Structures are given as structure tokens and as C-alpha cells.
PDB file of C-alpha atoms in Angstrom:
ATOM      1  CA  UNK A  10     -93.949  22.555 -34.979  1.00 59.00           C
ATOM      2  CA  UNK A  11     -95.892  20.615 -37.879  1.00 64.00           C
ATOM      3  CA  UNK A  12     -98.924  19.349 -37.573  1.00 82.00           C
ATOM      4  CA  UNK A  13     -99.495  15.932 -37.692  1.00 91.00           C
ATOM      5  CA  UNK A  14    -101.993  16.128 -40.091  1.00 95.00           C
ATOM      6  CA  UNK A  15     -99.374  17.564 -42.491  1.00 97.00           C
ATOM      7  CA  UNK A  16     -95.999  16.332 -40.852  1.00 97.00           C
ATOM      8  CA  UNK A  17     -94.216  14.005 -44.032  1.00 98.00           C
ATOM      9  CA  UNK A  18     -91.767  12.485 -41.410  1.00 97.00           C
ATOM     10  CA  UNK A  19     -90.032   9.437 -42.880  1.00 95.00           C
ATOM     11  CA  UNK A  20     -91.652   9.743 -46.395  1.00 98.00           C
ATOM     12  CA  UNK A  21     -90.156   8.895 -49.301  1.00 98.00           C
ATOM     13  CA  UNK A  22     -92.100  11.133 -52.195  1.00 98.00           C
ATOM     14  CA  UNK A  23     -90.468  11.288 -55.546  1.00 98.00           C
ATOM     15  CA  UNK A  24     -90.383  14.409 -57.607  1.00 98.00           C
ATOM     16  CA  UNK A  25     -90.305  14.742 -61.699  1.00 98.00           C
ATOM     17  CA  UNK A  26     -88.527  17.766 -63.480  1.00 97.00           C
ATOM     18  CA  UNK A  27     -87.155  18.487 -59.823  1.00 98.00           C
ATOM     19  CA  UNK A  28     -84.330  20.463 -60.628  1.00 95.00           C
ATOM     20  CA  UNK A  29     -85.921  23.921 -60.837  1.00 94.00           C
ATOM     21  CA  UNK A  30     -89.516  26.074 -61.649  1.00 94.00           C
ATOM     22  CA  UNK A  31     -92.146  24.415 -59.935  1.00 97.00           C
ATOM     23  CA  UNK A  32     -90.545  21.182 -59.174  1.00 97.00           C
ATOM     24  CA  UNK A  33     -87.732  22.645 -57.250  1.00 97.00           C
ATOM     25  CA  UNK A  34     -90.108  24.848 -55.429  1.00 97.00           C
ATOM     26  CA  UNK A  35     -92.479  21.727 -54.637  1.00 98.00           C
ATOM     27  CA  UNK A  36     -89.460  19.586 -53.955  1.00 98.00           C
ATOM     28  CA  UNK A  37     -88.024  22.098 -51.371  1.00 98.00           C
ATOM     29  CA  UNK A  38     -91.744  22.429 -49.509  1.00 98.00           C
ATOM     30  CA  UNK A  39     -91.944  18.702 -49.328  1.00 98.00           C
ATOM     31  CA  UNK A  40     -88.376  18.340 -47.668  1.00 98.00           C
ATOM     32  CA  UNK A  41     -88.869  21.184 -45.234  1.00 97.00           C
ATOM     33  CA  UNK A  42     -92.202  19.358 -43.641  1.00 97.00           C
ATOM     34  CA  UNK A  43     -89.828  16.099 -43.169  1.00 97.00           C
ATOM     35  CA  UNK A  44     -89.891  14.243 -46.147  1.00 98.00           C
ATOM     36  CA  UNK A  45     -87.062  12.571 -47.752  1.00 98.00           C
ATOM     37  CA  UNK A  46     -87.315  13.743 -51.584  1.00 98.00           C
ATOM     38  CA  UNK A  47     -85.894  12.088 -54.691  1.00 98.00           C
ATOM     39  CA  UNK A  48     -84.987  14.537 -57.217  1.00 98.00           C
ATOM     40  CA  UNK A  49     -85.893  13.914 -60.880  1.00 98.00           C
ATOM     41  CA  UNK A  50     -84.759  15.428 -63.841  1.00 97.00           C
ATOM     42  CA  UNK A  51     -82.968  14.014 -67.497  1.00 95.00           C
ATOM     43  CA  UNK A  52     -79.653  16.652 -66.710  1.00 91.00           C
ATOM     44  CA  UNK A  53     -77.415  15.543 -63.800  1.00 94.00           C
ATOM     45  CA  UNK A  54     -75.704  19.027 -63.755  1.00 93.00           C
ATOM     46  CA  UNK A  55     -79.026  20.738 -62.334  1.00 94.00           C
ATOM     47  CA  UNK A  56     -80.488  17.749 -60.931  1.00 96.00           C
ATOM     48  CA  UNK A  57     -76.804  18.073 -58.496  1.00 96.00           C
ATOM     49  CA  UNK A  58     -77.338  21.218 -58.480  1.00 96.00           C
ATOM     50  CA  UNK A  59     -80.809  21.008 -56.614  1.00 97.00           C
ATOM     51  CA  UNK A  60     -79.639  18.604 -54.340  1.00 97.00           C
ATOM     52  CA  UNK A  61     -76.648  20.646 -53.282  1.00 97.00           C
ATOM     53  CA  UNK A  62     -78.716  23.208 -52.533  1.00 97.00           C
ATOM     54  CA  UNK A  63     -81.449  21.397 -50.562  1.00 98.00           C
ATOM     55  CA  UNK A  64     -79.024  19.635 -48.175  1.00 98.00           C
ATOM     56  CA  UNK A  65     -77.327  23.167 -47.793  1.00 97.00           C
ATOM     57  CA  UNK A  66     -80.395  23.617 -46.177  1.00 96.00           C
ATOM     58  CA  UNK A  67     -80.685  20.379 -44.215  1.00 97.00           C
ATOM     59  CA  UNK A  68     -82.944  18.572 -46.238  1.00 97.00           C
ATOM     60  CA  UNK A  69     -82.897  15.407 -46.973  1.00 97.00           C
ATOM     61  CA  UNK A  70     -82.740  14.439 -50.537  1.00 98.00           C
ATOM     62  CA  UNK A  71     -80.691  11.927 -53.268  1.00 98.00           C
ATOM     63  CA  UNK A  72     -81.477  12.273 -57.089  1.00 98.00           C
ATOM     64  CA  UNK A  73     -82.521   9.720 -59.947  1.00 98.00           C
ATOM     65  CA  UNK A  74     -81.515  10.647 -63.100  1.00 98.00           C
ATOM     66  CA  UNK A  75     -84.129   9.736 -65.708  1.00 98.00           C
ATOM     67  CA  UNK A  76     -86.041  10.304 -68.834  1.00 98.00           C
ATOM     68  CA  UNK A  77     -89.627  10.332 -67.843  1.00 98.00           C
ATOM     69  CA  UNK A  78     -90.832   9.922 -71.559  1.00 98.00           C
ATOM     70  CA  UNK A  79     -88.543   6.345 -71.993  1.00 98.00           C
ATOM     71  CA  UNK A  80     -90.695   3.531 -70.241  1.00 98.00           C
ATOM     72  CA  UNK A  81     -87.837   0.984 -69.659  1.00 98.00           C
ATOM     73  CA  UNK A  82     -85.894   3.784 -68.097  1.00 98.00           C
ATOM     74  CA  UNK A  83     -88.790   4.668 -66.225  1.00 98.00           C
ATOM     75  CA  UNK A  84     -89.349   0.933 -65.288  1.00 98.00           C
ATOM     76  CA  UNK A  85     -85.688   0.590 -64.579  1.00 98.00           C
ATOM     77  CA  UNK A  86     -85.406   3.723 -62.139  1.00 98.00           C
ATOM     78  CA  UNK A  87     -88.509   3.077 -59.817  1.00 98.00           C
ATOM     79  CA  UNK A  88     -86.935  -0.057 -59.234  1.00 98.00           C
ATOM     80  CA  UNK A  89     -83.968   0.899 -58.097  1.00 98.00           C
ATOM     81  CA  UNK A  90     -85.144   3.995 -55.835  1.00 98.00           C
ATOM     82  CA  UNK A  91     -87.541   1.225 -54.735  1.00 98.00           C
ATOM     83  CA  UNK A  92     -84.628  -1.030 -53.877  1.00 97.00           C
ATOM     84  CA  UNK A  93     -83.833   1.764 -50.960  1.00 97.00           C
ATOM     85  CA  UNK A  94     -86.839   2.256 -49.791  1.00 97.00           C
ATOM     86  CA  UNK A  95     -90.279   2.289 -50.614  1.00 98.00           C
ATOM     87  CA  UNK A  96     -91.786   5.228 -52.226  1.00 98.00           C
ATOM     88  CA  UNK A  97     -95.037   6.770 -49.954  1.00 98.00           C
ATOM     89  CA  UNK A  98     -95.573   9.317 -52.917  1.00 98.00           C
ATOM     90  CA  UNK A  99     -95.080  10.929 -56.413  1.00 99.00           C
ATOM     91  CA  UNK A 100     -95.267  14.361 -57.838  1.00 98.00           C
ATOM     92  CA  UNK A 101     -95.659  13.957 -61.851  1.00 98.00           C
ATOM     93  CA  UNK A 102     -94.574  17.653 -62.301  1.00 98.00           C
ATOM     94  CA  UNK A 103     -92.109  17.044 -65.768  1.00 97.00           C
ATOM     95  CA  UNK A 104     -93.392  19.014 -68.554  1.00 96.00           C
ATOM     96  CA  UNK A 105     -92.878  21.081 -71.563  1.00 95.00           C
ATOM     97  CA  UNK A 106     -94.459  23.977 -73.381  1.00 94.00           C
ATOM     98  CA  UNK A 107     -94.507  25.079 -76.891  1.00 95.00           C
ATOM     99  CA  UNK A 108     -96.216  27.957 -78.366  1.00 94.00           C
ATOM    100  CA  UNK A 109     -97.182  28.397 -81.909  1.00 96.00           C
ATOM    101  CA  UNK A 110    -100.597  28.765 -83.974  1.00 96.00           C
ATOM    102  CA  UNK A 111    -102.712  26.091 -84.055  1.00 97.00           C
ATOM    103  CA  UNK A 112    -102.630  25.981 -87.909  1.00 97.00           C
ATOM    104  CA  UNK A 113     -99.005  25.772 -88.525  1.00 97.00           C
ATOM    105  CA  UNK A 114     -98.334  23.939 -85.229  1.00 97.00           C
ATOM    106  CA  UNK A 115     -95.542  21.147 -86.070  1.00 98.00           C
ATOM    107  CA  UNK A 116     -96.286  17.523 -85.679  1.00 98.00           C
ATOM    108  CA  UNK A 117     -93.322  16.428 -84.050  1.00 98.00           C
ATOM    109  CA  UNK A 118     -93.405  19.577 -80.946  1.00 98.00           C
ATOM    110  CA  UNK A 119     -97.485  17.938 -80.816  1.00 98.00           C
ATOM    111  CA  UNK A 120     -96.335  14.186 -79.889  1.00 98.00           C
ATOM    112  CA  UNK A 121     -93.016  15.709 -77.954  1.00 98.00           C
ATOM    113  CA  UNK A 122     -95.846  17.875 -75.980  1.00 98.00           C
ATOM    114  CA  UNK A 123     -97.907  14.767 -75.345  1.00 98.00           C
ATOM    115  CA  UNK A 124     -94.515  12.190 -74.687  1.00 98.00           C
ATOM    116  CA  UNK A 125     -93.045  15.100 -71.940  1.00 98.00           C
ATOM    117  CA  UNK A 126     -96.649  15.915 -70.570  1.00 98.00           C
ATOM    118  CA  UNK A 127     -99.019  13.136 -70.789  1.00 98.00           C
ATOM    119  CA  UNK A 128     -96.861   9.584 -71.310  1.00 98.00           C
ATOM    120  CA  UNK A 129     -94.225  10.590 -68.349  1.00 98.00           C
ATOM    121  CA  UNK A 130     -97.702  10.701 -65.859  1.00 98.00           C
ATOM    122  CA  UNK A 131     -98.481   7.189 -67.009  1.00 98.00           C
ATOM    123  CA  UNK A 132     -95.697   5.774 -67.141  1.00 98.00           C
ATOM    124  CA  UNK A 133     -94.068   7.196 -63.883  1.00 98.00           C
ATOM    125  CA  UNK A 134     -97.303   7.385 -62.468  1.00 98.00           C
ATOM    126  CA  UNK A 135     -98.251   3.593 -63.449  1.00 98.00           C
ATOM    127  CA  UNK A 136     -94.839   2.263 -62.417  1.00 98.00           C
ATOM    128  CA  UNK A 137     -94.552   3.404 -58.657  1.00 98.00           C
ATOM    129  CA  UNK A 138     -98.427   2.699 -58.402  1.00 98.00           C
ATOM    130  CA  UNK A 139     -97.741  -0.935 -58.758  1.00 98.00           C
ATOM    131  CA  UNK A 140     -95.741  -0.917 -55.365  1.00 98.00           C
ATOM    132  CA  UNK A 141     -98.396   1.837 -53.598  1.00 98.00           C
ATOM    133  CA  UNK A 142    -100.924  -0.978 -54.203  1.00 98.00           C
ATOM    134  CA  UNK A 143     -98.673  -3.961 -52.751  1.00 98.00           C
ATOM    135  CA  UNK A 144     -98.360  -1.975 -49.532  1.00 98.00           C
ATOM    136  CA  UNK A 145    -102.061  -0.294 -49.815  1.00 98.00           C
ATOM    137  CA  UNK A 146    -100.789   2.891 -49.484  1.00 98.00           C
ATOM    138  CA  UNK A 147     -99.401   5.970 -51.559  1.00 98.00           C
ATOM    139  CA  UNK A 148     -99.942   9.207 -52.590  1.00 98.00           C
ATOM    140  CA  UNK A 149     -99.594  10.500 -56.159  1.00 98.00           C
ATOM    141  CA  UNK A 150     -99.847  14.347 -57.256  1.00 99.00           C
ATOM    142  CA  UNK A 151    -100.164  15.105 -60.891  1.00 98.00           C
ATOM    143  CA  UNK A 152     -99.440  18.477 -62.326  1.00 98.00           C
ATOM    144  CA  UNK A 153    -102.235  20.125 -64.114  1.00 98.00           C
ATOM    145  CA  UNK A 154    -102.408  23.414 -64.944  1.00 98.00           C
ATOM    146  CA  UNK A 155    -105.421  26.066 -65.320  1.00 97.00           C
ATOM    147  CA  UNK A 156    -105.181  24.939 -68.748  1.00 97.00           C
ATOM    148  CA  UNK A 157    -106.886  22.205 -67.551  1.00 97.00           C
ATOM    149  CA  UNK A 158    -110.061  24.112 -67.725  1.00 96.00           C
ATOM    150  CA  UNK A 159    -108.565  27.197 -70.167  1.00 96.00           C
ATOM    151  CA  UNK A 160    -107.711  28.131 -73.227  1.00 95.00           C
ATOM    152  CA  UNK A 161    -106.028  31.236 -74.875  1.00 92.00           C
ATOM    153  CA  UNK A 162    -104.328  31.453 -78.379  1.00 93.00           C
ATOM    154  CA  UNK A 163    -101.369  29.896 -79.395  1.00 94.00           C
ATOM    155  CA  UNK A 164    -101.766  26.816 -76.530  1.00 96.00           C
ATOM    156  CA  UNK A 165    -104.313  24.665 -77.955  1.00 97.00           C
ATOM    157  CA  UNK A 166    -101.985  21.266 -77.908  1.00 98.00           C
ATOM    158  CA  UNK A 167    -101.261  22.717 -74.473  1.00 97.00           C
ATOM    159  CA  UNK A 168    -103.957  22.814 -72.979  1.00 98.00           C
ATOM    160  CA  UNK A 169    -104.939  18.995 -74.825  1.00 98.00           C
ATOM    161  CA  UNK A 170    -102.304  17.860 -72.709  1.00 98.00           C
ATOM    162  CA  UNK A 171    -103.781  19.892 -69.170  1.00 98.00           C
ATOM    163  CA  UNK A 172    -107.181  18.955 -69.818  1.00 98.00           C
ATOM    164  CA  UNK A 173    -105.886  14.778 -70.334  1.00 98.00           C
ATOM    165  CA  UNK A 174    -103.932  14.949 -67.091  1.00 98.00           C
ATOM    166  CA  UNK A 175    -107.010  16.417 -65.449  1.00 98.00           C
ATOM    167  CA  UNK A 176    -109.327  13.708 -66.468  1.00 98.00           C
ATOM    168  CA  UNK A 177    -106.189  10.776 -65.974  1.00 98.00           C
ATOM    169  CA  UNK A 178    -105.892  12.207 -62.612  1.00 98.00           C
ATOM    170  CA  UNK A 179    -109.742  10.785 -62.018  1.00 98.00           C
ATOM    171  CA  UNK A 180    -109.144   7.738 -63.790  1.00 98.00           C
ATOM    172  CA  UNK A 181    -106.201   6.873 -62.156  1.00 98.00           C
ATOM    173  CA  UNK A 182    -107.986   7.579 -58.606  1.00 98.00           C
ATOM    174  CA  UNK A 183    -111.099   5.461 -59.743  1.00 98.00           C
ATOM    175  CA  UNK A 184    -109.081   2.376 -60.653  1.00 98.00           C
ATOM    176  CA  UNK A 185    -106.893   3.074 -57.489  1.00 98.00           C
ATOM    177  CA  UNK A 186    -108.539   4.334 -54.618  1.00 98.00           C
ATOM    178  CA  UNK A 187    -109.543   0.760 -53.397  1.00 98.00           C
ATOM    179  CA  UNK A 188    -106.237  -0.066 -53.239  1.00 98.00           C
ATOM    180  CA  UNK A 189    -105.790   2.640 -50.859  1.00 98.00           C
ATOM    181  CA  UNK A 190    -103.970   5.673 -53.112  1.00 98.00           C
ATOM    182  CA  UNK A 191    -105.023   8.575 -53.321  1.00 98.00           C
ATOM    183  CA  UNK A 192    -104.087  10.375 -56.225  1.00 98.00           C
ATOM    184  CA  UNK A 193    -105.164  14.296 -57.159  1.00 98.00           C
ATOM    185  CA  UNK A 194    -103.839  17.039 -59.387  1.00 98.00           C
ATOM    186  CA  UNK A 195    -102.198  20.341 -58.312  1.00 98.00           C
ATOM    187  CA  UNK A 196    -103.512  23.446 -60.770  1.00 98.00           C
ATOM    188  CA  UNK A 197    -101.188  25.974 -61.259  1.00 98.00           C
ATOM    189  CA  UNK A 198    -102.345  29.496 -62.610  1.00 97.00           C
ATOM    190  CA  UNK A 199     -99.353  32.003 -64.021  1.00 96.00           C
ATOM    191  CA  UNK A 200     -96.185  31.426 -62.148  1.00 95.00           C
ATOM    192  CA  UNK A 201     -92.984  33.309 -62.231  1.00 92.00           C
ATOM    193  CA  UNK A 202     -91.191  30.480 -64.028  1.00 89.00           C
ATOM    194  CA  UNK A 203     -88.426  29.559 -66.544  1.00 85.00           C
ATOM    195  CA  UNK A 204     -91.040  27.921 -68.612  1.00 80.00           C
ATOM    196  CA  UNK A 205     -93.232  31.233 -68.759  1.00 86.00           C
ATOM    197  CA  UNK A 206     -89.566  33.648 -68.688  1.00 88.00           C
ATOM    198  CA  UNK A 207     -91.443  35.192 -72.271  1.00 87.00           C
ATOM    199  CA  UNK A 208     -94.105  35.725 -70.876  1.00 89.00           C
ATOM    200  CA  UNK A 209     -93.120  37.598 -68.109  1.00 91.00           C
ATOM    201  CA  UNK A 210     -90.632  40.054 -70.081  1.00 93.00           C
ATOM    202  CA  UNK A 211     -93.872  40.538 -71.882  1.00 93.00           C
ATOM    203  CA  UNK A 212     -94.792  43.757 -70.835  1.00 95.00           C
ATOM    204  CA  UNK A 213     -98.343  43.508 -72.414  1.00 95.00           C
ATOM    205  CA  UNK A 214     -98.989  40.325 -71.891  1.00 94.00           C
ATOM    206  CA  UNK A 215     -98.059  40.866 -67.981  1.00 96.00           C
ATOM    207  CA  UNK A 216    -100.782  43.491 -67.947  1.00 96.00           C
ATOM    208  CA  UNK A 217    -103.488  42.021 -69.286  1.00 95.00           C
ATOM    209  CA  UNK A 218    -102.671  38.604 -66.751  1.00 96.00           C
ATOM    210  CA  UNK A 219    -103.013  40.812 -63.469  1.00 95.00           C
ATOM    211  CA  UNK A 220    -105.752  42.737 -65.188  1.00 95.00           C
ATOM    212  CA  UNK A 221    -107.737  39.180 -65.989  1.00 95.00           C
ATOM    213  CA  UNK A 222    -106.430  37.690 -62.111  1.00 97.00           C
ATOM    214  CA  UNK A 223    -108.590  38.454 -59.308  1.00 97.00           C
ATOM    215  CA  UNK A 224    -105.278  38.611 -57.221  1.00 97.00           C
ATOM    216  CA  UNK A 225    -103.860  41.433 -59.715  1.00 97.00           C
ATOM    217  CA  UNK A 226    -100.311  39.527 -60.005  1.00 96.00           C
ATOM    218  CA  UNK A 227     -97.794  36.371 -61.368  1.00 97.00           C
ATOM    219  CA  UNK A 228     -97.798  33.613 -58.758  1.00 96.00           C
ATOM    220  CA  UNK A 229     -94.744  33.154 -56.737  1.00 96.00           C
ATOM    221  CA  UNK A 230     -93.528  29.134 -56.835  1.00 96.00           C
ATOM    222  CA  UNK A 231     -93.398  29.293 -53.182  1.00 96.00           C
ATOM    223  CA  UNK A 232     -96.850  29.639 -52.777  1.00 98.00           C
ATOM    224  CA  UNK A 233     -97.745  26.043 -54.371  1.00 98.00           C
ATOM    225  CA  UNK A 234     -95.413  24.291 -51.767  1.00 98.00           C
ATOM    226  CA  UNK A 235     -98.599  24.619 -49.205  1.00 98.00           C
ATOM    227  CA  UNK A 236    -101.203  22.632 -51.462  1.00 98.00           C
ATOM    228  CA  UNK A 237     -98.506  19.737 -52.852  1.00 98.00           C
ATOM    229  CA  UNK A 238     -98.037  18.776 -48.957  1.00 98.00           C
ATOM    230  CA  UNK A 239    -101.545  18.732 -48.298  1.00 98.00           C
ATOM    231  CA  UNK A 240    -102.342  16.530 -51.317  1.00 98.00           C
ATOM    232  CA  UNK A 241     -99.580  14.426 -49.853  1.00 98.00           C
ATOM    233  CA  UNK A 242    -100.638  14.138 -46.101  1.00 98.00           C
ATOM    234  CA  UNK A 243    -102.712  12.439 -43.833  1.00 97.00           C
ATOM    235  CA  UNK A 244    -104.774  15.715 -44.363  1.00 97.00           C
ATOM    236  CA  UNK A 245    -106.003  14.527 -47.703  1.00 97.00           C
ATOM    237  CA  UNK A 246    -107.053  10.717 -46.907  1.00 97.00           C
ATOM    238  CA  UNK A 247    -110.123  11.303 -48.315  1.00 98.00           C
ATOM    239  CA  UNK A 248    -109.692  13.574 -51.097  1.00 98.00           C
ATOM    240  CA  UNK A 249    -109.289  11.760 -54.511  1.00 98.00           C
ATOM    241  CA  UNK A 250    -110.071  12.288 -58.039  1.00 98.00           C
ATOM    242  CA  UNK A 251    -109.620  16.285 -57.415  1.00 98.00           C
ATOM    243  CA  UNK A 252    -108.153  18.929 -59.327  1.00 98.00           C
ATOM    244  CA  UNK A 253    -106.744  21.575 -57.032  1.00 98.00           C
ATOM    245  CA  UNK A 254    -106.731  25.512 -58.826  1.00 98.00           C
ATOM    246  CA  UNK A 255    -103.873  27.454 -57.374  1.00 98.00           C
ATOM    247  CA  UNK A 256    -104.386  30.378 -59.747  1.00 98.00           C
ATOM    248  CA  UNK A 257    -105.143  33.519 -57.448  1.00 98.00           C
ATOM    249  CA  UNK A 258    -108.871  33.194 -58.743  1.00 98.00           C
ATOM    250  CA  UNK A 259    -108.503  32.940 -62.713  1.00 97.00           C
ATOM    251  CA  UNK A 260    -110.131  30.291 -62.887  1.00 96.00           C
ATOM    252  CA  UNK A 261    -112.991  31.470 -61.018  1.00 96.00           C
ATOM    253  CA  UNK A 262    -113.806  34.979 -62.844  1.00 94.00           C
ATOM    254  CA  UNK A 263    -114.835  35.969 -66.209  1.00 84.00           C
TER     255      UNK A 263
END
């Protein structure tokens, strides 16, 4: 039985780039403490997909087809997943990745980087905020990444993008929190995902990440489901402004 403290019973929590990686993952942990999830992602294919699979499962979930990056879609959307019931909380977790050297790093994969990782949190995060604060109530989750605080080669606009979610995380809670949100970031270190599949057929560079983790190994996306419902319980009223590592200790050793 689920604690109270952590039971999401009768919340409505929407979910970017919910179709798989860490979305799916986070979308699944939310449903399976009791909340009703709205899958988000631009493809309907795998955003049906998801869903199919989730109620397979007897979850609870619909979908909202959107761009995150396109604020009147974005305006248009929350509306109408607002118009069947209010939203108790958000997960900003759409985002992109693009590797290349810093030097010859092309200017439109820099402002697609910032649209996909930085603009969708505003604008998704902005939009459902405006109903959270009618009601006085809401929690809001915002994907970071240990490249919040990191950096390694070939990531630098990357990490720029991390490192602003980290610090819109705190704005967003300072202009918020008296309205009674709460909103935080979830952390992710290296996860076994589509977005990192290179890196993990990387032989090398697999060595050197469970050489340089304290845990010795790739996260699994199961193990963030734990943090995202704390961040959206009653368990976190009073945490706000935070940046939550889930990185098997990377962060934490030199």
C-alpha cells in the first residue's frame, strides 16, 4: 500500500517527451502511485504507443499531442487538457542533444538546443503555472541533468541549456512559491537511453563512465521514477528551488 505521503491518487500531472527514455519511464512511475498522466510528445505514433502500453498495465493515462517549442500550440493544448480537468502537476522532461566541437558547433542545432530544452520549460512551464496559481496549488518538475553542474567535451551548448534550467528552476520557485507551487528539478546522471544509444555502444566511453561513477555503472530509467513522485507529493511541500542529482554519485566525486 502507498503511503500517503507519496500516494498521487486523483492527480492530474502532465508529462513532456512522454513517449519513451526518461519520460516514459517517469510517466509509468507516476501512473503506478495513482496518478492520472497526460502523455506528451510531437509524434502521435509513439505518443499511442505509450499509452497503449500504460493502460495494458492499468494505468490511467490520455495523450496531448504537441510541440513544446510552438507557444500558441503550447497555449492552445494546456487549455484544452485544462478543459478536463485541472492539472495538479508538470514534468518539463522534452529535450534534445547534439554533440559536436564547440568551435565548429552550427548555429541553427545551438537555438534548436535552446527552443527543445530551455523555451519548452517556459513556455509549458509558464502556461499550466497560470492555473496552479488560480487554485494555489501545483507541482512542477523540470528536467535538469548533471550537466547542470558538468561539463565534458563536445557538450558545451549542452550543458548552457542544463545549467539555465537549473537556475529557471529557482526562479520559477521564487516568483511562485507564494502562490503555493512548488517547483524543483530532477538531475539525471548517465542513463541507458535512446538519447545516449552512442554512447553506450561506446565501448570506451562506457569504461571510463563506470570508472569516473562512484556506483561503477549506466543508470537504469527505472530508478528515477522514485525521486519524480517525491518531487510531486505531499512529501515535498516544502522543498522548492532544489535541484535533485540522481547520478549514482558523479556529481559528488572527483
Amino acid at each position: 500500500m502507498t503511503s500517503p505521503l507519496f500516494d498521487l491518487t486523483g492527480r492530474r500531472i502532465l508529462v513532456t517527451g512522454a513517449s519513451k527514455g526518461i519520460g516514459r519511464a517517469l510517466a509509468e512511475g507516476l501512473a503506478e502511485h495513482g496518478a492520472h498522466v497526460v502523455l506528451n510528445a510531437r509524434s502521435t505514433d509513439t505518443l499511442d504507443a505509450a499509452a497503449d502500453e500504460l493502460r495494458a498495465q492499468g494505468r490511467t493515462v490520455s495523450t496531448a499531442a504537441f510541440d513544446v517549442t510552438d507557444a500558441a500550440a503550447v497555449a492552445e493544448s494546456v487549455a484544452r487538457i485544462e478543459a478536463d480537468g485541472p492539472l495538479d502537476g508538470l514534468v518539463n522532461n522534452a529535450g534534445m542533444q547534439f554533440r559536436a566541437p564547440l568551435e565548429d558547433y552550427p548555429l541553427d542545432k545551438w537555438e534548436q538546443l535552446f527552443a527543445t530544452n530551455v523555451r519548452s520549460v517556459f513556455l509549458v512551464g509558464q502556461a499550466v503555472a497560470r492555473g496552479m496559481i488560480a487554485r494555489k496549488r501545483g507541482r512542477i518538475v523540470n528536467i535538469a541533468s548533471v550537466q547542470s553542474e558538468l561539463a565534458r567535451p563536445s557538450i558545451a551548448p549542452y550543458t548552457a541549456t542544463k545549467g539555465a534550467v537549473r537556475n529557471l528552476t529557482k526562479g520559477m520557485a521564487t516568483d511562485w512559491a507564494r502562490h503555493g507551487l512548488q517547483v524543483n528539478a530532477l538531475a539525471p546522471g548517465y542513463f541507458k537511453t535512446p538519447l545516449n544509444a552512442a554512447l553506450v555502444a561506446d565501448a570506451d566511453f562506457s569504461a571510463w563512465l563506470e570508472k569516473r561513477t562512484p556506483a561503477g555503472r549506466w543508470g537504469d530509467v527505472g530508478e528515477l521514477k522514485g525521486a519524480a513522485v517525491f518531487l510531486l507529493s505531499d512529501a515535498a511541500s516544502f522543498v522548492n528551488g532544489q535541484t535533485l542529482y540522481v547520478d549514482g554519485g558523479i556529481t559528488a566525486s572527483i
